[in-house]
Structure formats: C-alpha cells, structure tokens
Short mmCIF file of C-alpha atoms and ligand atoms in Angstrom, two decimals:
data_model
loop_
_atom_site.label_atom_id
_atom_site.label_comp_id
_atom_site.label_asym_id
_atom_site.label_seq_id
_atom_site.Cartn_x
_atom_site.Cartn_y
_atom_site.Cartn_z
CA UNK A 208 -47.45 -68.37 -96.47
CA UNK A 209 -49.21 -71.30 -98.18
CA UNK A 210 -47.88 -72.61 -101.52
CA UNK A 211 -51.04 -71.38 -103.28
CA UNK A 212 -50.80 -67.97 -101.72
CA UNK A 213 -47.08 -67.82 -102.53
CA UNK A 214 -47.87 -68.46 -106.24
CA UNK A 215 -50.64 -65.81 -106.21
CA UNK A 216 -48.36 -63.43 -104.38
CA UNK A 217 -45.64 -63.77 -107.03
CA UNK A 218 -48.22 -63.36 -109.84
CA UNK A 219 -49.51 -60.21 -108.17
CA UNK A 220 -45.99 -58.84 -107.89
CA UNK A 221 -45.70 -59.11 -111.64
CA UNK A 222 -49.15 -57.73 -112.37
CA UNK A 223 -49.45 -54.89 -109.94
CA UNK A 224 -45.87 -53.61 -109.95
CA UNK A 225 -43.59 -53.94 -106.97
CA UNK A 226 -43.34 -51.57 -104.07
CA UNK A 227 -40.12 -51.89 -102.16
CA UNK A 228 -39.74 -50.71 -98.58
CA UNK A 229 -36.47 -50.08 -96.83
CA UNK A 230 -37.44 -53.05 -94.66
CA UNK A 231 -36.84 -55.19 -97.75
CA UNK A 232 -40.46 -56.22 -98.21
CA UNK A 233 -41.95 -56.55 -101.67
CA UNK A 234 -45.68 -56.09 -101.85
CA UNK A 235 -48.51 -56.12 -104.37
CA UNK A 236 -51.28 -53.52 -104.18
CA UNK A 237 -54.31 -54.50 -102.17
CA UNK A 238 -56.47 -57.25 -103.72
CA UNK A 239 -59.66 -55.92 -105.31
CA UNK A 240 -61.98 -57.59 -102.77
CA UNK A 241 -60.34 -55.65 -99.94
CA UNK A 242 -59.86 -52.41 -101.81
CA UNK A 243 -62.41 -50.64 -99.66
CA UNK A 244 -60.86 -51.78 -96.37
CA UNK A 245 -60.49 -48.97 -93.85
CA UNK A 246 -57.39 -48.54 -91.74
CA UNK A 247 -57.36 -45.90 -89.02
CA UNK A 248 -54.00 -44.81 -87.59
CA UNK A 249 -53.94 -43.03 -84.21
CA UNK A 250 -51.01 -40.67 -83.64
CA UNK A 251 -49.16 -38.72 -86.32
CA UNK A 252 -45.64 -39.07 -84.92
CA UNK A 253 -42.73 -41.27 -85.96
CA UNK A 254 -44.65 -44.56 -85.94
CA UNK A 255 -48.10 -43.40 -87.06
CA UNK A 256 -47.13 -40.98 -89.84
CA UNK A 257 -44.71 -43.53 -91.33
CA UNK A 258 -47.25 -46.35 -91.13
CA UNK A 259 -50.00 -44.26 -92.77
CA UNK A 260 -47.65 -43.24 -95.57
CA UNK A 261 -46.48 -46.80 -96.29
CA UNK A 262 -49.99 -48.27 -96.12
CA UNK A 263 -50.92 -45.97 -99.00
CA UNK A 264 -47.72 -46.74 -100.89
CA UNK A 265 -48.17 -50.50 -100.57
CA UNK A 266 -51.89 -50.38 -101.31
CA UNK A 267 -53.00 -47.17 -103.03
CA UNK A 268 -56.68 -48.25 -102.93
CA UNK A 269 -56.75 -48.62 -99.17
CA UNK A 270 -58.66 -45.97 -97.20
CA UNK A 271 -56.21 -44.69 -94.61
CA UNK A 272 -57.23 -42.11 -91.99
CA UNK A 273 -54.65 -40.62 -89.63
CA UNK A 274 -55.99 -39.08 -86.40
CA UNK A 275 -53.66 -36.56 -84.78
CA UNK A 276 -54.79 -33.61 -82.63
CA UNK A 277 -52.01 -31.23 -83.63
CA UNK A 278 -51.81 -29.50 -87.02
CA UNK A 279 -48.04 -29.56 -86.80
CA UNK A 280 -45.72 -32.19 -85.36
CA UNK A 281 -42.68 -31.05 -83.39
CA UNK A 282 -39.99 -33.74 -83.23
CA UNK A 283 -38.14 -34.72 -80.07
CA UNK A 284 -35.12 -35.66 -82.23
CA UNK A 285 -33.09 -32.45 -82.60
CA UNK A 286 -35.10 -30.70 -79.82
CA UNK A 287 -31.93 -30.74 -77.70
CA UNK A 288 -30.23 -28.67 -80.42
CA UNK A 289 -33.00 -26.08 -79.91
CA UNK A 290 -32.21 -25.97 -76.17
CA UNK A 291 -28.59 -25.27 -77.12
CA UNK A 292 -29.54 -22.46 -79.52
CA UNK A 293 -28.11 -24.43 -82.47
CA UNK A 294 -31.43 -24.86 -84.30
CA UNK A 295 -34.80 -23.08 -84.25
CA UNK A 296 -38.24 -24.48 -83.40
CA UNK A 297 -39.11 -24.10 -87.10
CA UNK A 298 -36.41 -26.63 -87.95
CA UNK A 299 -38.11 -29.34 -85.86
CA UNK A 300 -41.71 -28.46 -86.88
CA UNK A 301 -43.43 -30.35 -89.70
CA UNK A 302 -46.94 -30.36 -91.19
CA UNK A 303 -49.13 -33.08 -92.68
CA UNK A 304 -49.47 -31.59 -96.21
CA UNK A 305 -47.22 -34.23 -97.79
CA UNK A 306 -49.17 -37.14 -96.30
CA UNK A 307 -52.44 -35.53 -97.39
CA UNK A 308 -51.41 -34.36 -100.87
CA UNK A 309 -48.68 -36.80 -101.92
CA UNK A 310 -50.02 -39.98 -100.31
CA UNK A 311 -53.77 -39.43 -100.16
CA UNK A 312 -53.94 -40.08 -96.40
CA UNK A 313 -57.09 -38.57 -94.84
CA UNK A 314 -55.97 -36.42 -91.94
CA UNK A 315 -58.36 -35.81 -89.04
CA UNK A 316 -57.14 -33.34 -86.42
CA UNK A 317 -58.86 -34.54 -83.25
CA UNK A 318 -58.23 -36.51 -80.05
CA UNK A 319 -59.22 -40.15 -79.82
CA UNK A 320 -61.18 -40.47 -76.55
CA UNK A 321 -62.15 -44.13 -76.66
CA UNK A 322 -62.16 -47.21 -78.88
CA UNK A 323 -65.13 -49.54 -79.22
CA UNK A 324 -63.25 -52.76 -79.91
CA UNK A 325 -66.49 -54.73 -80.45
CA UNK A 326 -68.12 -52.37 -82.97
CA UNK A 327 -64.59 -51.50 -84.27
CA UNK A 328 -65.01 -47.74 -84.00
CA UNK A 329 -62.68 -44.96 -82.90
CA UNK A 330 -64.51 -42.27 -80.89
CA UNK A 331 -63.31 -38.71 -81.35
CA UNK A 332 -63.44 -35.75 -78.97
CA UNK A 333 -65.29 -33.79 -81.67
CA UNK A 334 -68.23 -36.23 -81.27
CA UNK A 335 -67.93 -38.36 -84.42
CA UNK A 336 -66.70 -41.95 -84.79
CA UNK A 337 -64.44 -43.59 -87.35
CA UNK A 338 -65.12 -47.25 -88.24
CA UNK A 339 -62.11 -49.43 -88.96
CA UNK A 340 -61.21 -52.86 -90.32
CA UNK A 341 -57.72 -52.51 -88.86
CA UNK A 342 -56.54 -49.98 -86.31
CA UNK A 343 -52.91 -48.91 -85.80
CA UNK A 344 -52.04 -47.21 -82.51
CA UNK A 345 -48.89 -45.12 -82.16
CA UNK A 346 -49.75 -42.73 -79.30
CA UNK A 347 -46.22 -42.41 -77.86
CA UNK A 348 -45.80 -42.11 -74.09
CA UNK A 349 -47.58 -40.74 -71.02
CA UNK A 350 -45.94 -39.91 -67.70
CA UNK A 351 -46.24 -41.80 -64.40
CA UNK A 352 -46.49 -38.65 -62.27
CA UNK A 353 -47.77 -40.65 -59.31
CA UNK A 354 -44.30 -42.20 -58.84
CA UNK A 355 -42.80 -38.85 -57.79
CA UNK A 356 -44.51 -37.25 -54.82
CA UNK A 357 -45.19 -33.57 -55.46
CA UNK A 358 -44.71 -33.82 -59.24
CA UNK A 359 -47.56 -33.44 -61.74
CA UNK A 360 -48.46 -32.07 -65.15
CA UNK A 361 -48.93 -28.70 -63.36
CA UNK A 362 -45.45 -28.69 -61.78
CA UNK A 363 -43.93 -29.42 -65.23
CA UNK A 364 -44.66 -25.73 -65.92
CA UNK A 365 -41.99 -24.96 -63.31
CA UNK A 366 -39.73 -28.02 -63.65
CA UNK A 367 -40.16 -28.85 -67.36
CA UNK A 368 -39.61 -32.37 -68.66
CA UNK A 369 -39.27 -31.28 -72.31
CA UNK A 370 -39.73 -34.99 -73.13
CA UNK A 371 -42.52 -34.11 -75.56
CA UNK A 372 -41.21 -31.41 -77.84
CA UNK A 373 -43.09 -28.11 -78.20
CA UNK A 374 -44.09 -25.67 -75.46
CA UNK A 375 -41.97 -27.62 -72.95
CA UNK A 376 -38.87 -27.22 -75.15
CA UNK A 377 -39.43 -23.46 -75.36
CA UNK A 378 -40.00 -23.24 -71.58
CA UNK A 379 -36.77 -25.06 -70.75
CA UNK A 380 -34.80 -22.94 -73.22
CA UNK A 381 -36.24 -19.74 -71.66
CA UNK A 382 -35.29 -20.93 -68.18
CA UNK A 383 -31.72 -21.60 -69.35
CA UNK A 384 -31.56 -18.13 -70.89
CA UNK A 385 -32.89 -16.51 -67.69
CA UNK A 386 -30.55 -18.41 -65.37
CA UNK A 387 -27.64 -16.50 -63.86
CA UNK A 388 -24.06 -17.55 -64.54
CA UNK A 389 -22.93 -19.94 -61.82
CA UNK A 390 -26.31 -21.66 -61.63
CA UNK A 391 -26.96 -25.40 -61.35
CA UNK A 392 -29.10 -27.33 -63.81
CA UNK A 393 -30.43 -30.69 -62.69
CA UNK A 394 -31.37 -33.25 -65.34
CA UNK A 395 -33.19 -36.15 -63.64
CA UNK A 396 -33.77 -39.07 -65.98
CA UNK A 397 -36.05 -42.03 -65.23
CA UNK A 398 -35.35 -45.74 -65.11
CA UNK A 399 -35.80 -47.74 -68.30
CA UNK A 400 -37.89 -48.32 -70.32
CA UNK A 401 -38.35 -44.72 -71.47
CA UNK A 402 -38.18 -42.95 -74.82
CA UNK A 403 -34.70 -42.28 -76.21
CA UNK A 404 -32.37 -43.59 -73.47
CA UNK A 405 -29.25 -41.64 -74.62
CA UNK A 406 -31.19 -38.35 -75.01
CA UNK A 407 -30.67 -37.15 -71.39
CA UNK A 408 -26.90 -37.39 -72.04
CA UNK A 409 -27.25 -35.52 -75.33
CA UNK A 410 -29.27 -32.90 -73.46
CA UNK A 411 -26.58 -32.52 -70.78
CA UNK A 412 -23.93 -32.17 -73.53
CA UNK A 413 -25.78 -29.56 -75.56
CA UNK A 414 -26.81 -27.51 -72.52
CA UNK A 415 -23.12 -27.59 -71.55
CA UNK A 416 -22.27 -26.32 -75.03
CA UNK A 417 -24.62 -23.37 -74.48
CA UNK A 418 -23.33 -22.69 -70.95
CA UNK A 419 -19.68 -22.89 -71.94
CA UNK A 420 -20.23 -19.97 -74.30
CA UNK A 421 -22.60 -17.82 -72.25
CA UNK A 422 -22.53 -18.90 -68.55
CA UNK A 423 -19.23 -20.71 -68.05
CA UNK A 424 -19.35 -20.92 -64.23
CA UNK A 425 -22.56 -22.96 -64.31
CA UNK A 426 -22.84 -26.68 -63.58
CA UNK A 427 -25.01 -29.57 -64.80
CA UNK A 428 -25.94 -32.42 -62.50
CA UNK A 429 -27.30 -35.54 -64.20
CA UNK A 430 -29.20 -37.82 -61.79
CA UNK A 431 -29.49 -40.97 -63.85
CA UNK A 432 -31.86 -43.75 -62.83
CA UNK A 433 -30.56 -46.01 -65.60
CA UNK A 434 -27.07 -46.30 -64.14
CA UNK A 435 -23.83 -47.20 -65.92
CA UNK A 436 -23.88 -48.26 -69.59
CA UNK A 437 -21.68 -48.42 -72.68
CA UNK A 438 -23.39 -45.28 -74.03
CA UNK A 439 -22.72 -43.39 -70.80
CA UNK A 440 -19.00 -44.21 -71.01
CA UNK A 441 -18.88 -42.65 -74.47
CA UNK A 442 -20.57 -39.48 -73.26
CA UNK A 443 -18.42 -39.16 -70.14
CA UNK A 444 -15.34 -39.29 -72.31
CA UNK A 445 -16.77 -36.50 -74.47
CA UNK A 446 -17.75 -34.37 -71.44
CA UNK A 447 -14.21 -34.61 -70.15
CA UNK A 448 -12.85 -33.50 -73.50
CA UNK A 449 -15.36 -30.74 -74.29
CA UNK A 450 -16.76 -29.52 -70.96
CA UNK A 451 -14.20 -30.37 -68.29
CA UNK A 452 -15.68 -30.09 -64.79
CA UNK A 453 -19.04 -28.79 -66.00
CA UNK A 454 -21.12 -32.01 -66.13
CA UNK A 455 -21.40 -34.19 -63.04
CA UNK A 456 -23.08 -37.59 -63.32
CA UNK A 457 -24.74 -39.21 -60.31
CA UNK A 458 -25.87 -42.83 -60.24
CA UNK A 459 -29.57 -42.78 -59.42
CA UNK A 460 -30.11 -46.48 -60.14
CA UNK A 461 -30.33 -49.17 -57.43
CA UNK A 462 -33.22 -47.55 -55.57
CA UNK A 463 -31.66 -44.12 -56.01
CA UNK A 464 -34.23 -42.64 -58.33
CA UNK A 465 -36.05 -39.41 -57.61
CA UNK A 466 -39.01 -40.05 -55.30
CA UNK A 467 -40.23 -36.55 -54.53
CA UNK A 468 -40.11 -33.05 -55.96
CA UNK A 469 -40.79 -29.59 -54.59
CA UNK A 470 -41.54 -27.07 -57.30
CA UNK A 471 -41.47 -24.12 -54.84
CA UNK A 472 -37.87 -24.68 -53.77
CA UNK A 473 -36.82 -26.29 -57.09
CA UNK A 474 -35.56 -29.33 -55.25
CA UNK A 475 -35.65 -33.08 -55.82
CA UNK A 476 -35.20 -35.92 -53.37
CA UNK A 477 -33.79 -39.33 -54.22
CA UNK A 478 -33.00 -42.22 -51.92
CA UNK A 479 -29.28 -42.17 -52.65
CA UNK A 480 -28.78 -38.53 -53.66
CA UNK A 481 -30.71 -36.98 -50.75
CA UNK A 482 -32.28 -33.57 -51.42
CA UNK A 483 -30.71 -31.52 -54.18
CA UNK A 484 -31.61 -28.02 -55.28
CA UNK A 485 -31.22 -26.55 -58.75
CA UNK A 486 -31.69 -23.19 -60.47
CA UNK A 487 -33.23 -24.99 -63.45
CA UNK A 488 -34.73 -28.44 -62.90
CA UNK A 489 -35.41 -30.74 -65.85
CA UNK A 490 -37.43 -33.53 -64.25
CA UNK A 491 -38.09 -36.33 -66.76
CA UNK A 492 -40.70 -38.63 -65.17
CA UNK A 493 -41.02 -42.42 -65.52
CA UNK A 494 -43.06 -43.39 -68.56
CA UNK A 495 -45.77 -45.71 -69.86
CA UNK A 496 -47.72 -46.15 -73.10
CA UNK A 497 -49.84 -43.13 -74.14
CA UNK A 498 -53.10 -42.93 -72.13
CA UNK A 499 -55.39 -43.94 -75.00
CA UNK A 500 -53.65 -47.35 -75.13
CA UNK A 501 -54.83 -48.06 -71.58
CA UNK A 502 -58.36 -46.82 -72.29
CA UNK A 503 -58.47 -49.20 -75.28
CA UNK A 504 -57.41 -52.18 -73.13
CA UNK A 505 -54.07 -52.57 -74.91
CA UNK A 506 -51.66 -52.40 -71.95
CA UNK A 507 -50.54 -55.14 -69.57
CA UNK A 508 -49.43 -54.63 -65.98
CA UNK A 509 -46.10 -53.17 -67.14
CA UNK A 510 -47.99 -50.15 -68.52
CA UNK A 511 -46.86 -50.94 -72.09
CA UNK A 512 -48.60 -52.82 -74.94
CA UNK A 513 -47.72 -56.47 -75.65
CA UNK A 514 -47.61 -57.28 -79.38
CA UNK A 515 -46.66 -60.05 -81.77
CA UNK A 516 -43.43 -58.63 -83.26
CA UNK A 517 -44.15 -60.26 -86.62
CA UNK A 518 -47.00 -57.85 -87.43
CA UNK A 519 -47.28 -55.67 -84.27
CA UNK A 520 -50.77 -57.07 -83.64
CA UNK A 521 -51.90 -56.51 -80.07
CA UNK A 522 -51.99 -59.73 -78.10
CA UNK A 523 -54.89 -58.27 -76.09
CA UNK A 524 -57.28 -56.84 -78.72
CA UNK A 525 -58.18 -58.19 -82.15
CA UNK A 526 -57.50 -56.21 -85.34
CA UNK A 527 -55.48 -53.59 -83.48
CA UNK A 528 -51.75 -53.10 -83.99
CA UNK A 529 -49.50 -51.10 -81.65
CA UNK A 530 -46.21 -49.58 -82.80
CA UNK A 531 -43.64 -47.07 -81.56
CA UNK A 532 -42.81 -46.18 -77.98
CA UNK A 533 -46.13 -47.60 -76.71
CA UNK A 534 -45.42 -51.22 -77.69
CA UNK A 535 -43.19 -53.79 -76.02
CA UNK A 536 -40.53 -54.54 -78.64
CA UNK A 537 -37.43 -55.07 -76.49
CA UNK A 538 -34.54 -55.26 -77.22
CA UNK A 539 -35.40 -52.51 -79.74
CA UNK A 540 -34.97 -49.20 -77.90
CA UNK A 541 -37.83 -46.71 -77.88
CA UNK A 542 -36.60 -44.35 -80.61
CA UNK A 543 -38.11 -42.51 -83.56
CA UNK A 544 -36.10 -44.75 -85.87
CA UNK A 545 -37.53 -47.89 -84.20
CA UNK A 546 -41.06 -46.47 -84.46
CA UNK A 547 -40.56 -45.71 -88.15
CA UNK A 548 -39.14 -49.18 -88.87
CA UNK A 549 -42.06 -50.76 -86.98
CA UNK A 550 -44.51 -48.53 -88.89
CA UNK A 551 -43.26 -49.85 -92.24
CA UNK A 552 -43.34 -53.48 -91.12
CA UNK A 553 -46.79 -53.07 -89.60
CA UNK A 554 -48.07 -51.48 -92.84
CA UNK A 555 -46.63 -54.37 -94.87
CA UNK A 556 -48.20 -56.90 -92.49
CA UNK A 557 -51.65 -55.29 -92.69
CA UNK A 558 -51.62 -55.22 -96.49
CA UNK A 559 -50.32 -58.80 -96.66
CA UNK A 560 -53.00 -60.00 -94.24
CA UNK A 561 -55.81 -58.11 -95.98
CA UNK A 562 -54.67 -59.96 -99.12
CA UNK A 563 -55.10 -63.25 -97.27
CA UNK A 564 -51.42 -63.89 -96.65
CA UNK A 565 -49.14 -64.16 -93.65
CA UNK A 566 -46.41 -61.65 -92.98
CA UNK A 567 -42.99 -63.19 -93.68
CA UNK A 568 -40.25 -62.70 -91.09
CA UNK A 569 -38.11 -59.63 -91.93
CA UNK A 570 -35.30 -57.62 -90.32
CA UNK A 571 -35.90 -54.63 -88.07
CA UNK A 572 -33.51 -51.74 -87.58
CA UNK A 573 -32.90 -48.74 -85.42
CA UNK A 574 -30.23 -46.13 -84.85
CA UNK A 575 -29.79 -43.06 -82.74
CA UNK A 576 -27.41 -40.15 -83.22
CA UNK A 577 -26.52 -37.91 -80.29
CA UNK A 578 -24.72 -34.59 -80.38
CA UNK A 579 -22.17 -33.66 -77.75
CA UNK A 580 -21.48 -30.41 -79.58
CA UNK A 581 -22.28 -28.93 -83.01
CA UNK A 582 -19.27 -30.70 -84.53
CA UNK A 583 -19.17 -33.76 -82.30
CA UNK A 584 -21.68 -36.62 -82.47
CA UNK A 585 -21.82 -40.32 -81.62
CA UNK A 586 -24.29 -42.99 -82.67
CA UNK A 587 -25.52 -46.53 -82.23
CA UNK A 588 -27.26 -48.80 -84.73
CA UNK A 589 -28.83 -52.23 -84.34
CA UNK A 590 -30.48 -54.87 -86.51
CA UNK A 591 -32.99 -57.40 -85.19
CA UNK A 592 -34.76 -60.56 -86.35
CA UNK A 593 -37.44 -62.74 -84.88
CA UNK A 594 -36.18 -65.98 -83.40
CA UNK A 595 -38.57 -68.36 -81.64
CA UNK A 596 -41.25 -65.68 -81.63
CA UNK A 597 -39.04 -63.01 -80.01
CA UNK A 598 -37.03 -60.10 -81.36
CA UNK A 599 -33.29 -60.65 -80.98
CA UNK A 600 -30.43 -58.38 -81.95
CA UNK A 601 -28.39 -59.90 -84.78
CA UNK A 602 -25.89 -57.10 -85.33
CA UNK A 603 -25.04 -53.54 -84.43
CA UNK A 604 -22.98 -51.46 -82.08
CA UNK A 605 -22.00 -47.95 -81.19
CA UNK A 606 -19.33 -45.39 -82.02
CA UNK A 607 -15.89 -46.28 -80.74
CA UNK A 608 -14.68 -44.59 -77.56
CA UNK A 609 -11.47 -43.70 -79.33
CA UNK A 610 -12.09 -41.65 -82.48
CA UNK A 611 -10.64 -38.56 -84.10
CA UNK A 612 -12.35 -35.16 -84.13
CA UNK A 613 -12.81 -35.71 -87.87
CA UNK A 614 -14.82 -38.87 -87.21
CA UNK A 615 -17.01 -37.11 -84.62
CA UNK A 616 -17.57 -34.27 -87.10
CA UNK A 617 -18.56 -36.78 -89.76
CA UNK A 618 -21.07 -38.31 -87.36
CA UNK A 619 -22.54 -34.84 -86.72
CA UNK A 620 -23.05 -34.50 -90.49
CA UNK A 621 -24.59 -37.99 -90.67
CA UNK A 622 -26.95 -37.04 -87.82
CA UNK A 623 -28.24 -34.08 -89.80
CA UNK A 624 -28.63 -36.29 -92.88
CA UNK A 625 -30.49 -38.91 -90.82
CA UNK A 626 -32.92 -36.26 -89.55
CA UNK A 627 -33.59 -34.88 -93.02
CA UNK A 628 -34.08 -38.39 -94.40
CA UNK A 629 -36.47 -39.65 -91.75
CA UNK A 630 -38.65 -36.51 -91.62
CA UNK A 631 -38.86 -36.40 -95.43
CA UNK A 632 -39.92 -40.05 -95.40
CA UNK A 633 -42.45 -39.95 -92.54
CA UNK A 634 -44.16 -36.76 -93.71
CA UNK A 635 -44.00 -37.79 -97.40
CA UNK A 636 -42.25 -34.57 -98.42
CA UNK A 637 -41.09 -34.17 -102.00
C1 FAD B 488 -35.09 -35.22 -76.22
C2 FAD B 488 -35.37 -36.38 -77.14
C3 FAD B 488 -34.53 -36.62 -78.19
C4 FAD B 488 -34.76 -37.70 -79.03
N1 FAD B 488 -33.90 -37.94 -80.07
C5 FAD B 488 -34.10 -39.01 -80.88
C6 FAD B 488 -33.21 -39.25 -81.98
O1 FAD B 488 -32.24 -38.52 -82.18
N2 FAD B 488 -33.47 -40.31 -82.77
C7 FAD B 488 -34.54 -41.13 -82.58
O2 FAD B 488 -34.73 -42.07 -83.35
N3 FAD B 488 -35.41 -40.91 -81.55
C8 FAD B 488 -35.22 -39.88 -80.71
N4 FAD B 488 -36.11 -39.63 -79.68
C9 FAD B 488 -37.22 -40.58 -79.44
C10 FAD B 488 -38.44 -40.32 -80.33
O3 FAD B 488 -38.90 -39.01 -80.18
C11 FAD B 488 -39.58 -41.28 -79.97
O4 FAD B 488 -39.09 -42.58 -79.80
C12 FAD B 488 -40.63 -41.27 -81.09
O5 FAD B 488 -41.23 -40.00 -81.14
C13 FAD B 488 -41.68 -42.35 -80.87
O6 FAD B 488 -42.62 -42.34 -81.92
P1 FAD B 488 -44.16 -42.66 -81.61
O7 FAD B 488 -44.87 -42.68 -82.90
O8 FAD B 488 -44.25 -43.83 -80.72
O9 FAD B 488 -44.63 -41.43 -80.70
P2 FAD B 488 -44.67 -39.89 -81.09
O10 FAD B 488 -43.70 -39.59 -82.16
O11 FAD B 488 -44.58 -39.14 -79.80
O12 FAD B 488 -46.12 -39.67 -81.68
C14 FAD B 488 -47.26 -39.88 -80.89
C15 FAD B 488 -48.38 -39.03 -81.46
O13 FAD B 488 -49.62 -39.54 -80.97
C16 FAD B 488 -50.49 -38.46 -80.73
N5 FAD B 488 -51.50 -38.89 -79.77
C17 FAD B 488 -51.33 -39.26 -78.48
N6 FAD B 488 -52.51 -39.56 -77.91
C18 FAD B 488 -53.46 -39.38 -78.87
C19 FAD B 488 -54.88 -39.52 -78.89
N7 FAD B 488 -55.57 -39.89 -77.80
N8 FAD B 488 -55.53 -39.25 -80.05
C20 FAD B 488 -54.85 -38.88 -81.18
N9 FAD B 488 -53.50 -38.73 -81.20
C21 FAD B 488 -52.83 -38.98 -80.06
C22 FAD B 488 -49.57 -37.36 -80.19
O14 FAD B 488 -50.14 -36.08 -80.37
C23 FAD B 488 -48.30 -37.57 -81.03
O15 FAD B 488 -48.26 -36.74 -82.16
C24 FAD B 488 -35.89 -38.54 -78.84
C25 FAD B 488 -36.76 -38.28 -77.76
C26 FAD B 488 -36.49 -37.22 -76.90
C27 FAD B 488 -37.43 -36.94 -75.76
#
C-alpha cells in the first residue's frame, strides 16, 4: 500500500464507517468512481455465498450477482449426521433469502456453461450472459471417474459417493436402512487432495453409531487411500471405545487405492486389498476442481486452480479469483471453514483493489469438527499466514488423544454451535 493510498485509506475509514470482518480486515465502502463495478460470483456454497455476502457488507454500492443452479443449498457438513439418523435433511438445507433480502445480492439460479475471459462475460445455460469487472469462482469439486475402471456418475446411483450432499445422502441412508443385519459397508476414500479429509472417518463413526443400535452384527470396512495420520489415530481410539470390533481400517495408500469397481456385484478392487465385496458400497472417487474451472482455463495439470493466496487471484486468468475447494491453497485443507475464510479475504481484496489499493497480508483460519457419536466429537483448527508468497501454518492442532467423555461432549456442542454460526453467516440469516 503506498503512503498516499494509506493516508486516503485511513481517511476513508473515518468517513465511511468501518466494516470489520472476522479476518481482522478493516475496510471503507467502495470509492464512488467504482461504485457501479460488477462482481459475479459463481457457486453459492461455502466460499461463494460467504464472498457474495461480504462483498456487499464491505461495499454496499457494489453490484454483486451470485450464480447458483440450486434454489436450496444442502451442506456436506452435518450430512453424516443425516446418514446416522441424528439430524434430518431439513436441518442441512438452506435457502438464499437472507443473501437476497438482507444483503442485496442478486441471485441468479442457473448453470454457468462458459466464461469469455476476453469480453469478461459469464455465459449461462438459460442463454443470457452476465458481464463482470471481477469474477469469483467457487464451484467446489468434480470427480475423476476415469481413475476407477467401471465407476461413473451412473454407477454412483448404485454405489453412492454422498460427497455432494442431497440426493446422494438420501440414497446412502436408504441403502443403510434396507441392509440386513450382519452386512458389510465399504467406505472407500480417495487419496489427497480431496474435500474434507477427516469426513470419511466421521462417516464410518456415525454409520457405526446407527448400526450399533439397529444392526449390531454388521461391519464397516474403511479402505483409506490417504494412509496413516494424526487424525486417524484419534478416530481409531474412539472406534475402539465406542464401536469395538465394528470398524476395520485398511491402508489403501502406497499404490493400494481402488482401481476398479463392479456395480453389479457391489465389489471394488484395489492393488493391495484385492477384490472386496460389500452389501453397501460408499465409493468416494478422486477429485479435482469443479468442471467449470477447467472450461474457464483456470486449472493447471494438477486439476486444481493455482492462485495468489494474498487475494485468491487466478495466476492463469486476469480479473478472476478462485476460492474454496477448487483452488490450490495448501496447507489449508479443503473444508467449508477454509472456503468461508477465503471468501471473506477475497471479498476484502476485491474491494481494496477496486479502491486502488493493495490487499495487506492477513491471517487465514480453518477448523473442522467431526462426530464419532452424538455426544462425542473431536476437532482440529489451524491458522495460516503468507510467508515468502506462500501460505504457511503458524499455529493450530487437534483434540488430544486422551480426553474425558465430558470434553468430547463439549466438543459435540461446539460442533453444533460452529454449524449454526457458519450457516447463519454465509446465508446472511438474521
Ligand atoms: C461428508 C462431508 C462432511 C464435511 N464436513 C465438513 C465440516 O464439518 N466442516 C467443514 O468445514 N467442511 C466440511 N466438509 C467440506 C465442505 O463441504 C467443503 O469443503 C465446502 O463445501 C467447499 O466449499 P466450496 O464453496 O468450495 O464448494 P461448495 O460448498 O460445494 O459449493 C459449490 C457450489 O458451486 C455450484 N456450482 C458448481 N458448478 C457450477 C456452475 N457451472 N455454475 C453455477 N454454479 C455451480 C454448486 O451447485 C455448489 O452449490 C465436508 C464435506 C463432506 C463431503
């Protein structure tokens, strides 16, 4: 930030009133000359909804349009509690009324089919186009079906991934309900990076909670392509305590990941695990940035979108920012909390830059709570900063392996509070 801009910036803070984000950024409203700037946000999930909301809070004169095909957003966080019968689908379903009515975000329910990066226009399935000065992309993930022979979008109707919440969540729950006692459930999780790395373990735990009550002779086999980790150790301890003998973990890392699937016989084949057959098969495929990111020329050969972590600007396309699961922001994990934190920082950066300034370096945060049972949860939290142009973790950690039942119960309460807080914030509920 130049000295002149810094002085103007401070004057503006006094004149326009200060908006404070949880990221610790103080911002003026948008300067008059840029008041009619148009920002289009693609994807109304954790990153996109949060970014749209904060753009309008930082700069109430800015025209912000959020494009999201679905009228309601169903969150992946807490979807495992639906599988366990602890919560309903209604609990994890949210609408866009708050963003529309309380923030003045224009909501367009449509699919983005293409982006003209030269003319700076977003092309919609409905036939119209939306011009932008800045574009924010938060399209989440797509699946690399081609990496598992025999698996496809079509076979996910038989072996659901339930890694995008909604119809897939309901399907997996119905399969669990229909399964006989004594059945085997296979949860096959992909290698990193993928969205929500501890969520397959939470899923195994909460399915075990359901089975323990209603089908106690059943078994869960977790084929894990991520291998051993600190988080896994915490879960294994909990499984031993809560679901002795019910959850078996198999190391699918080191070339052991699932390479083929047969929906007819409900079997999976991995190099180290051989061919295994389940009664319910939850096949979570390897992942990449949402398809529209590739169409827009935002992905590199890793399948994800490289960005400058200071403002989440794409390093491949001008005036486009990528946030959430789709962007490369390691060591930040791909979580809803990360996406929300990135959405706020990206919003602050866009407003700062439209005002002629440069985004200052700030801290980034994430956390993830996981349930092992209704009264038993664990968590991890991390804080990051940019050093030499790269995000580095500066603090954080996870729940201790040794903790009392009271502590685990407290964490379960915090998890519920976290969910209420983040969904109220991202959907601008009152
Ligand atoms: C089982 C499970 C449990 C999880 N639990 C947690 C948790 O407890 N805590 C946590 O922090 N995270 C959790 N996560 C991770 C979290 O869901 C993701 O990290 C988060 O949703 C990422 O946000 P996003 O904005 O990148 O993508 P999303 O939230 O998926 O939003 C992407 C949006 O983009 C839209 N979109 C895609 N393509 C287009 C297009 N072409 N045009 C228009 N719109 C488009 C989609 O419809 C979607 O609404 C969990 C994930 C799973 C699978």
